[in-house]
Amino acid sequence: MAINKQQTLFALDCGATNWRLYRSAYEWTGNRAKLLGEPQASPITSFIDRKLPSIIYLDPEGANLESFGELAQQELENKKNRGRVREYFKPCIGSHLEENPLPHQRRYTHAQAMQYTRLLLSTILEQIRQEKWRAEAFDDRLWFTFAYPIHWRYEHGGKIFAEHQQLVQECFGDTFKQIRFVAEPEGAILSLQHRGLLEKQKNNDVTLIVDVGGSTTDIIAGQLDPINGKLNYLGRYGEPFGGGLYDAELAKYIADELNIPASALADDPSALVSLRVSGQRLKESLSRQMMFPGRNISTHQRNITLVMRDGTIFRRLVALDEVRFRNATSHLDNDLRKLIEKALTKIAVSEEDIAQVVLVGGGAQLFTIMSFLRERFGTEKVLLADNPDEVVVQGIGLEYQASFDDIEPTIIFPAPTSKKMPTKTAVSLPSPNWFLQHGTKEFPIQPGTTTLGRGKSNHIQVEDIKASRLHAEITLNDNKLEITDKGSTNGTFLNGQRLKPYEANPVKIGDMISIGKIKLKVEKIKNG
């Protein structure tokens, strides 16, 4: 007889400008999970209006967190303490691996951005434990899911994702393991499907999901299966472009309106942080008005006072309307246009085949972004999801409506360089004639990248319950063979030793690769 049990899932979307927390309840019967009700926002004390500004205030030594969220934001008004405020640090994670990081990715070092993330996450987890879990230790009645930018996992060999994964685990401690990670686009897809916002189209029609976050934008293309309504993945493209960049440009606009000399800002760089927050508030107020038809057009004004470190005071009523906003940010609109063009080219999607464009993410409610998409694709094709800034966090709270043994992502986003190759059946081997032997079957290892896993999209499908959908990959370059575990749940073993995730390991003839109960021996045709 199947045993019923209930579990709670907390979903965290740790965004660049705001963090969000949702809570879901599941009932398990055997290895099947049933969602009890809808995922609900689960704000703790520090969350205001269902969100927590991702801003922290450090102690004088800069090693520990003194306050966070709204309380930290208030310190921006204090000229003496403003220098201890840190915000918009997420875009700097992984910047050390970029050849030409953008200015907003260089505000902090990678190590600093990770430190600030660790401080905030540790504090939030403790608050969840105190307020939502009766101050008890987290146990097997509880799961946590974390959204992450998809490029963290598929660029730079997954190094950013691996480090982030390790950081999160360290915040929980060694004993709690019920943690999983869901790509932001997948969270968006799951939420949109759950809400019924992905309409079934004709067989060749394409759906674009445009996920505009605070620091990144991801474009996902897919075709909806007319039978089951699932999104058949076609491709993705993303760039470090988000709503936070508009805040930075508005900070410059406000500085000009206040007649603050550039030299004064150079001497007090923390003052720009305060101006960014003022710019964000003006932007959001203007966008709320501009997004609705029949709006009463008005100029938004805000009394802004900035006290510089040397005591100089700049004060003025700053106005922002559509014309002023577009003048200040027009180059960002051009960047968005280029991003869309690159995405369509990269994914190889014909514009004529696009049937609907769904806009989600924390930056999605910016009126210029909506205007551009409607101009480009047609008003009737563009849909702004309800509460678009909560789509991802709601979606990652829906991940357990599947088998308990099937908790890997429902969609595999392959690395951009991977190519489709034959799978599973014995075939004649191309040069240089490497292959994996399993019983009487031979699986070719092609030059470049060969993926292994349970998902059907892999080059070699591993039919074992302990295999992740994307479990590992083998690279073959210049007759040199390497294997990398791709963050699998149950691990990849080379000659009996478990591999560290996202680290390439050399492989030679006769080595044994184990995934679950499947053993694959590395072979090469003699004289090949």
GROMACS .gro file of C-alpha atoms in nm, residues 139-496:
model
  358
  139ASP     CA    1   1.425   1.830   0.753
  140ASP     CA    2   1.298   1.586   0.491
  141ARG     CA    3   0.950   1.743   0.497
  142LEU     CA    4   1.096   2.037   0.313
  143TRP     CA    5   1.244   2.116  -0.028
  144PHE     CA    6   1.400   2.434  -0.168
  145THR     CA    7   1.424   2.534  -0.532
  146PHE     CA    8   1.640   2.815  -0.668
  147ALA     CA    9   1.607   2.993  -1.002
  148TYR     CA   10   1.931   3.070  -1.184
  149PRO     CA   11   2.024   3.246  -1.511
  150ILE     CA   12   2.057   2.982  -1.777
  151HIS     CA   13   2.393   3.109  -1.902
  152TRP     CA   14   2.549   3.025  -1.566
  153ARG     CA   15   2.512   2.657  -1.651
  154TYR     CA   16   2.592   2.653  -2.021
  155GLU     CA   17   2.872   2.907  -2.056
  156HIS     CA   18   3.231   2.886  -1.933
  157GLY     CA   19   3.195   2.512  -1.877
  158GLY     CA   20   2.929   2.563  -1.611
  159LYS     CA   21   3.182   2.707  -1.365
  160ILE     CA   22   2.951   2.987  -1.247
  161PHE     CA   23   2.664   2.748  -1.182
  162ALA     CA   24   2.888   2.503  -0.998
  163GLU     CA   25   3.018   2.778  -0.768
  164HIS     CA   26   2.668   2.911  -0.709
  165GLN     CA   27   2.544   2.559  -0.634
  166GLN     CA   28   2.822   2.513  -0.380
  167LEU     CA   29   2.746   2.851  -0.218
  168VAL     CA   30   2.379   2.761  -0.172
  169GLN     CA   31   2.462   2.423  -0.022
  170GLU     CA   32   2.706   2.583   0.222
  171CYS     CA   33   2.433   2.822   0.338
  172PHE     CA   34   2.220   2.519   0.434
  173GLY     CA   35   2.501   2.316   0.587
  174ASP     CA   36   2.619   1.964   0.515
  175THR     CA   37   2.314   1.774   0.641
  176PHE     CA   38   2.034   1.928   0.434
  177LYS     CA   39   2.041   1.804   0.074
  178GLN     CA   40   1.687   1.860  -0.055
  179ILE     CA   41   1.782   2.148  -0.280
  180ARG     CA   42   1.744   2.180  -0.652
  181PHE     CA   43   1.807   2.440  -0.917
  182VAL     CA   44   1.580   2.540  -1.205
  183ALA     CA   45   1.678   2.757  -1.501
  184GLU     CA   46   1.481   3.083  -1.508
  185PRO     CA   47   1.338   3.018  -1.858
  186GLU     CA   48   1.214   2.676  -1.749
  187GLY     CA   49   1.043   2.831  -1.448
  188ALA     CA   50   0.873   3.079  -1.681
  189ILE     CA   51   0.757   2.802  -1.915
  190LEU     CA   52   0.615   2.590  -1.632
  191SER     CA   53   0.428   2.888  -1.489
  192LEU     CA   54   0.287   2.997  -1.824
  193GLN     CA   55   0.170   2.643  -1.900
  194HIS     CA   56   0.010   2.620  -1.556
  195ARG     CA   57  -0.170   2.950  -1.612
  196GLY     CA   58  -0.289   2.843  -1.957
  197LEU     CA   59  -0.111   3.134  -2.126
  198LEU     CA   60   0.070   2.924  -2.386
  199GLU     CA   61  -0.200   2.879  -2.646
  200LYS     CA   62  -0.196   2.579  -2.877
  201GLN     CA   63  -0.097   2.688  -3.225
  202LYS     CA   64  -0.066   2.527  -3.563
  203ASN     CA   65   0.210   2.270  -3.599
  204ASN     CA   66   0.468   2.510  -3.743
  205ASP     CA   67   0.380   2.814  -3.532
  206VAL     CA   68   0.645   2.938  -3.291
  207THR     CA   69   0.605   3.084  -2.944
  208LEU     CA   70   0.866   3.330  -2.819
  209ILE     CA   71   0.908   3.377  -2.445
  210VAL     CA   72   1.091   3.701  -2.370
  211ASP     CA   73   1.217   3.696  -2.011
  212VAL     CA   74   1.345   4.041  -1.914
  213GLY     CA   75   1.507   4.037  -1.571
  214GLY     CA   76   1.689   4.299  -1.374
  215SER     CA   77   2.024   4.215  -1.532
  216THR     CA   78   1.968   3.960  -1.810
  217THR     CA   79   1.725   3.891  -2.091
  218ASP     CA   80   1.660   3.540  -2.225
  219ILE     CA   81   1.471   3.460  -2.544
  220ILE     CA   82   1.325   3.109  -2.565
  221ALA     CA   83   1.164   2.974  -2.881
  222GLY     CA   84   0.943   2.668  -2.897
  223GLN     CA   85   0.654   2.502  -3.072
  224LEU     CA   86   0.352   2.398  -2.867
  225ASP     CA   87   0.249   2.038  -2.907
  226PRO     CA   88  -0.116   2.051  -3.025
  227ILE     CA   89  -0.197   1.735  -2.827
  228ASN     CA   90  -0.041   1.784  -2.482
  229GLY     CA   91   0.026   2.158  -2.492
  230LYS     CA   92   0.393   2.110  -2.399
  231LEU     CA   93   0.656   2.340  -2.544
  232ASN     CA   94   0.895   2.165  -2.780
  233TYR     CA   95   1.218   2.355  -2.737
  234LEU     CA   96   1.374   2.512  -3.048
  235GLY     CA   97   1.648   2.732  -2.909
  236ARG     CA   98   1.752   3.013  -2.678
  237TYR     CA   99   1.955   3.330  -2.674
  238GLY     CA  100   2.045   3.565  -2.393
  239GLU     CA  101   2.252   3.871  -2.308
  240PRO     CA  102   2.339   4.074  -1.994
  241PHE     CA  103   2.063   4.324  -2.064
  242GLY     CA  104   1.791   4.407  -1.812
  243GLY     CA  105   1.574   4.663  -1.642
  244GLY     CA  106   1.850   4.766  -1.405
  245LEU     CA  107   2.038   4.929  -1.692
  246TYR     CA  108   1.752   5.176  -1.732
  247ASP     CA  109   1.783   5.265  -1.364
  248ALA     CA  110   2.151   5.344  -1.415
  249GLU     CA  111   2.078   5.574  -1.710
  250LEU     CA  112   1.806   5.751  -1.512
  251ALA     CA  113   2.056   5.801  -1.230
  252LYS     CA  114   2.271   5.997  -1.475
  253TYR     CA  115   1.967   6.193  -1.589
  254ILE     CA  116   1.879   6.283  -1.229
  255ALA     CA  117   2.241   6.383  -1.160
  256ASP     CA  118   2.223   6.624  -1.454
  257GLU     CA  119   1.890   6.762  -1.333
  258LEU     CA  120   2.042   6.823  -0.990
  259ASN     CA  121   2.346   6.984  -1.153
  260ILE     CA  122   2.584   6.754  -0.970
  261PRO     CA  123   2.936   6.792  -1.115
  262ALA     CA  124   3.094   6.475  -1.245
  263SER     CA  125   3.390   6.538  -1.018
  264ALA     CA  126   3.160   6.531  -0.713
  265LEU     CA  127   3.020   6.191  -0.814
  266ALA     CA  128   3.371   6.063  -0.877
  267ASP     CA  129   3.463   6.158  -0.520
  268ASP     CA  130   3.143   6.000  -0.381
  269PRO     CA  131   3.057   5.700  -0.605
  270SER     CA  132   2.810   5.564  -0.349
  271ALA     CA  133   2.586   5.862  -0.427
  272LEU     CA  134   2.502   5.702  -0.762
  273VAL     CA  135   2.352   5.407  -0.575
  274SER     CA  136   2.100   5.642  -0.414
  275LEU     CA  137   2.024   5.802  -0.751
  276ARG     CA  138   1.968   5.458  -0.908
  277VAL     CA  139   1.696   5.381  -0.656
  278SER     CA  140   1.529   5.717  -0.725
  279GLY     CA  141   1.550   5.647  -1.097
  280GLN     CA  142   1.393   5.304  -1.049
  281ARG     CA  143   1.097   5.453  -0.862
  282LEU     CA  144   1.038   5.719  -1.128
  283LYS     CA  145   1.063   5.455  -1.402
  284GLU     CA  146   0.812   5.224  -1.235
  285SER     CA  147   0.567   5.506  -1.172
  286LEU     CA  148   0.584   5.625  -1.534
  287SER     CA  149   0.555   5.271  -1.672
  288ARG     CA  150   0.244   5.192  -1.468
  289GLN     CA  151   0.076   5.492  -1.626
  290MET     CA  152   0.198   5.425  -1.981
  291MET     CA  153   0.104   5.057  -1.990
  292PHE     CA  154  -0.272   5.114  -1.978
  293PRO     CA  155  -0.485   5.244  -2.269
  294GLY     CA  156  -0.677   5.565  -2.208
  295ARG     CA  157  -0.422   5.673  -1.951
  296ASN     CA  158  -0.415   6.026  -1.817
  297ILE     CA  159  -0.082   6.151  -1.946
  298SER     CA  160   0.109   6.344  -1.685
  299THR     CA  161   0.462   6.424  -1.585
  300HIS     CA  162   0.590   6.228  -1.290
  301GLN     CA  163   0.777   6.432  -1.033
  302ARG     CA  164   0.981   6.342  -0.731
  303ASN     CA  165   1.152   6.561  -0.473
  304ILE     CA  166   1.508   6.432  -0.465
  305THR     CA  167   1.764   6.539  -0.207
  306LEU     CA  168   2.119   6.410  -0.215
  307VAL     CA  169   2.368   6.494   0.057
  308MET     CA  170   2.721   6.436  -0.061
  309ARG     CA  171   3.000   6.301   0.156
  310ASP     CA  172   3.153   6.649   0.194
  311GLY     CA  173   2.821   6.791   0.316
  312THR     CA  174   2.715   6.955  -0.011
  313ILE     CA  175   2.339   6.930  -0.061
  314PHE     CA  176   2.170   6.893  -0.399
  315ARG     CA  177   1.792   6.923  -0.395
  316ARG     CA  178   1.537   6.960  -0.674
  317LEU     CA  179   1.195   6.850  -0.798
  318VAL     CA  180   1.287   6.612  -1.081
  319ALA     CA  181   1.030   6.546  -1.355
  320LEU     CA  182   1.007   6.244  -1.584
  321ASP     CA  183   0.770   6.195  -1.876
  322GLU     CA  184   0.776   5.979  -2.187
  323VAL     CA  185   0.991   6.218  -2.390
  324ARG     CA  186   1.250   6.266  -2.118
  325PHE     CA  187   1.260   5.893  -2.051
  326ARG     CA  188   1.314   5.803  -2.416
  327ASN     CA  189   1.584   6.069  -2.455
  328ALA     CA  190   1.772   5.926  -2.158
  329THR     CA  191   1.741   5.560  -2.254
  330SER     CA  192   1.706   5.547  -2.634
  331HIS     CA  193   2.041   5.367  -2.675
  332LEU     CA  194   1.911   5.087  -2.451
  333ASP     CA  195   1.605   5.051  -2.673
  334ASN     CA  196   1.845   5.010  -2.965
  335ASP     CA  197   2.033   4.743  -2.770
  336LEU     CA  198   1.705   4.556  -2.718
  337ARG     CA  199   1.629   4.571  -3.089
  338LYS     CA  200   1.971   4.426  -3.168
  339LEU     CA  201   1.920   4.157  -2.904
  340ILE     CA  202   1.593   4.045  -3.064
  341GLU     CA  203   1.756   4.038  -3.407
  342LYS     CA  204   2.046   3.828  -3.278
  343ALA     CA  205   1.806   3.592  -3.104
  344LEU     CA  206   1.600   3.527  -3.418
  345THR     CA  207   1.918   3.472  -3.619
  346LYS     CA  208   2.082   3.251  -3.358
  347ILE     CA  209   1.775   3.035  -3.306
  348ALA     CA  210   1.705   3.038  -3.682
  349VAL     CA  211   1.337   3.124  -3.639
  350SER     CA  212   1.143   3.282  -3.922
  351GLU     CA  213   0.951   3.589  -3.812
  352GLU     CA  214   0.652   3.475  -4.022
  353ASP     CA  215   0.623   3.161  -3.809
  354ILE     CA  216   0.600   3.347  -3.477
  355ALA     CA  217   0.241   3.320  -3.356
  356GLN     CA  218   0.274   3.466  -3.007
  357VAL     CA  219   0.526   3.653  -2.794
  358VAL     CA  220   0.489   3.621  -2.417
  359LEU     CA  221   0.666   3.883  -2.205
  360VAL     CA  222   0.770   3.788  -1.850
  361GLY     CA  223   1.025   3.895  -1.588
  362GLY     CA  224   1.087   4.177  -1.346
  363GLY     CA  225   1.179   4.418  -1.627
  364ALA     CA  226   0.884   4.322  -1.847
  365GLN     CA  227   0.656   4.603  -1.731
  366LEU     CA  228   0.873   4.871  -1.887
  367PHE     CA  229   0.647   5.044  -2.138
  368THR     CA  230   0.915   5.097  -2.405
  369ILE     CA  231   0.988   4.723  -2.418
  370MET     CA  232   0.622   4.640  -2.464
  371SER     CA  233   0.585   4.913  -2.728
  372PHE     CA  234   0.880   4.782  -2.928
  373LEU     CA  235   0.761   4.420  -2.923
  374ARG     CA  236   0.413   4.522  -3.036
  375GLU     CA  237   0.555   4.731  -3.316
  376ARG     CA  238   0.780   4.447  -3.424
  377PHE     CA  239   0.546   4.148  -3.398
  378GLY     CA  240   0.197   4.302  -3.394
  379THR     CA  241  -0.018   4.407  -3.099
  380GLU     CA  242  -0.239   4.099  -3.114
  381LYS     CA  243   0.060   3.862  -3.086
  382VAL     CA  244   0.224   4.013  -2.778
  383LEU     CA  245   0.102   3.910  -2.435
  384LEU     CA  246   0.222   4.050  -2.102
  385ALA     CA  247   0.174   3.788  -1.832
  386ASP     CA  248  -0.012   3.887  -1.517
  387ASN     CA  249   0.239   3.975  -1.244
  388PRO     CA  250   0.525   3.904  -1.486
  389ASP     CA  251   0.786   3.955  -1.216
  390GLU     CA  252   0.645   3.653  -1.028
  391VAL     CA  253   0.623   3.414  -1.322
  392VAL     CA  254   0.964   3.251  -1.266
  393VAL     CA  255   0.931   3.205  -0.890
  394GLN     CA  256   0.583   3.058  -0.932
  395GLY     CA  257   0.712   2.821  -1.200
  396ILE     CA  258   0.999   2.683  -0.994
  397GLY     CA  259   0.739   2.604  -0.728
  398LEU     CA  260   0.566   2.371  -0.976
  399GLU     CA  261   0.863   2.144  -1.041
  400TYR     CA  262   0.746   1.846  -0.838
  401GLN     CA  263   0.433   1.758  -1.030
  402ALA     CA  264   0.619   1.457  -1.160
  403SER     CA  265   0.773   1.133  -1.038
  404PHE     CA  266   0.985   1.162  -0.725
  405ASP     CA  267   1.260   0.986  -0.916
  406ASP     CA  268   1.224   1.235  -1.200
  407ILE     CA  269   1.325   1.565  -1.042
  408GLU     CA  270   1.555   1.685  -1.315
  409PRO     CA  271   1.452   1.981  -1.533
  410THR     CA  272   1.170   1.903  -1.773
  411ILE     CA  273   1.346   2.087  -2.055
  412ILE     CA  274   1.709   2.046  -2.152
  413PHE     CA  275   1.874   2.360  -2.285
  414PRO     CA  276   2.175   2.231  -2.477
  415ALA     CA  277   2.499   2.424  -2.500
  416PRO     CA  278   2.508   2.643  -2.813
  417THR     CA  279   2.795   2.442  -2.965
  418SER     CA  280   2.634   2.099  -2.937
  419LYS     CA  281   2.521   1.928  -3.254
  420LYS     CA  282   2.266   1.654  -3.310
  421MET     CA  283   2.417   1.311  -3.369
  422PRO     CA  284   2.290   0.954  -3.401
  423THR     CA  285   2.199   0.782  -3.075
  424LYS     CA  286   2.175   0.440  -2.917
  425THR     CA  287   2.211   0.206  -3.214
  426ALA     CA  288   2.530   0.044  -3.339
  427VAL     CA  289   2.665   0.232  -3.639
  428SER     CA  290   2.983   0.248  -3.837
  429LEU     CA  291   3.227   0.470  -3.647
  430PRO     CA  292   3.367   0.792  -3.789
  431SER     CA  293   3.731   0.882  -3.742
  432PRO     CA  294   3.899   0.877  -3.492
  433ASN     CA  295   3.695   0.570  -3.399
  434TRP     CA  296   3.637   0.617  -3.027
  435PHE     CA  297   3.324   0.459  -2.885
  436LEU     CA  298   3.156   0.346  -2.563
  437GLN     CA  299   3.086  -0.026  -2.520
  438HIS     CA  300   2.780  -0.146  -2.326
  439GLY     CA  301   2.721  -0.516  -2.368
  440THR     CA  302   2.688  -0.577  -2.739
  441LYS     CA  303   2.605  -0.215  -2.816
  442GLU     CA  304   2.853   0.043  -2.936
  443PHE     CA  305   2.791   0.415  -2.906
  444PRO     CA  306   3.013   0.643  -3.121
  445ILE     CA  307   3.196   0.939  -2.972
  446GLN     CA  308   3.201   1.208  -3.234
  447PRO     CA  309   3.455   1.491  -3.257
  448GLY     CA  310   3.331   1.782  -3.048
  449THR     CA  311   3.075   1.725  -2.774
  450THR     CA  312   2.869   1.412  -2.706
  451THR     CA  313   2.601   1.437  -2.435
  452LEU     CA  314   2.482   1.151  -2.215
  453GLY     CA  315   2.164   1.137  -2.010
  454ARG     CA  316   1.809   1.015  -1.976
  455GLY     CA  317   1.660   1.286  -2.198
  456LYS     CA  318   1.577   1.197  -2.556
  457SER     CA  319   1.766   1.501  -2.683
  458ASN     CA  320   2.101   1.352  -2.577
  459HIS     CA  321   2.338   1.198  -2.828
  460ILE     CA  322   2.360   0.887  -2.608
  461GLN     CA  323   2.043   0.812  -2.413
  462VAL     CA  324   2.111   0.638  -2.080
  463GLU     CA  325   1.802   0.447  -1.977
  464ASP     CA  326   1.853   0.426  -1.602
  465ILE     CA  327   1.635   0.576  -1.327
  466LYS     CA  328   1.940   0.736  -1.162
  467ALA     CA  329   2.047   0.909  -1.482
  468SER     CA  330   1.971   1.280  -1.502
  469ARG     CA  331   1.816   1.421  -1.816
  470LEU     CA  332   2.147   1.587  -1.902
  471HIS     CA  333   2.392   1.381  -1.700
  472ALA     CA  334   2.739   1.417  -1.850
  473GLU     CA  335   2.921   1.511  -2.166
  474ILE     CA  336   3.227   1.379  -2.343
  475THR     CA  337   3.447   1.605  -2.552
  476LEU     CA  338   3.682   1.479  -2.822
  477ASN     CA  339   3.934   1.728  -2.960
  478ASP     CA  340   4.262   1.639  -3.134
  479ASN     CA  341   4.225   1.276  -3.026
  480LYS     CA  342   4.205   1.390  -2.660
  481LEU     CA  343   3.905   1.256  -2.468
  482GLU     CA  344   3.753   1.419  -2.156
  483ILE     CA  345   3.434   1.362  -1.955
  484THR     CA  346   3.247   1.619  -1.745
  485ASP     CA  347   2.962   1.558  -1.503
  486LYS     CA  348   2.693   1.822  -1.570
  487GLY     CA  349   2.569   1.860  -1.214
  488SER     CA  350   2.379   1.530  -1.212
  489THR     CA  351   2.178   1.427  -0.906
  490ASN     CA  352   2.339   1.085  -0.856
  491GLY     CA  353   2.682   1.149  -0.999
  492THR     CA  354   2.905   1.023  -1.278
  493PHE     CA  355   3.174   0.768  -1.189
  494LEU     CA  356   3.503   0.713  -1.370
  495ASN     CA  357   3.670   0.385  -1.272
  496GLY     CA  358   3.465   0.385  -0.952
   0.00000   0.00000   0.00000
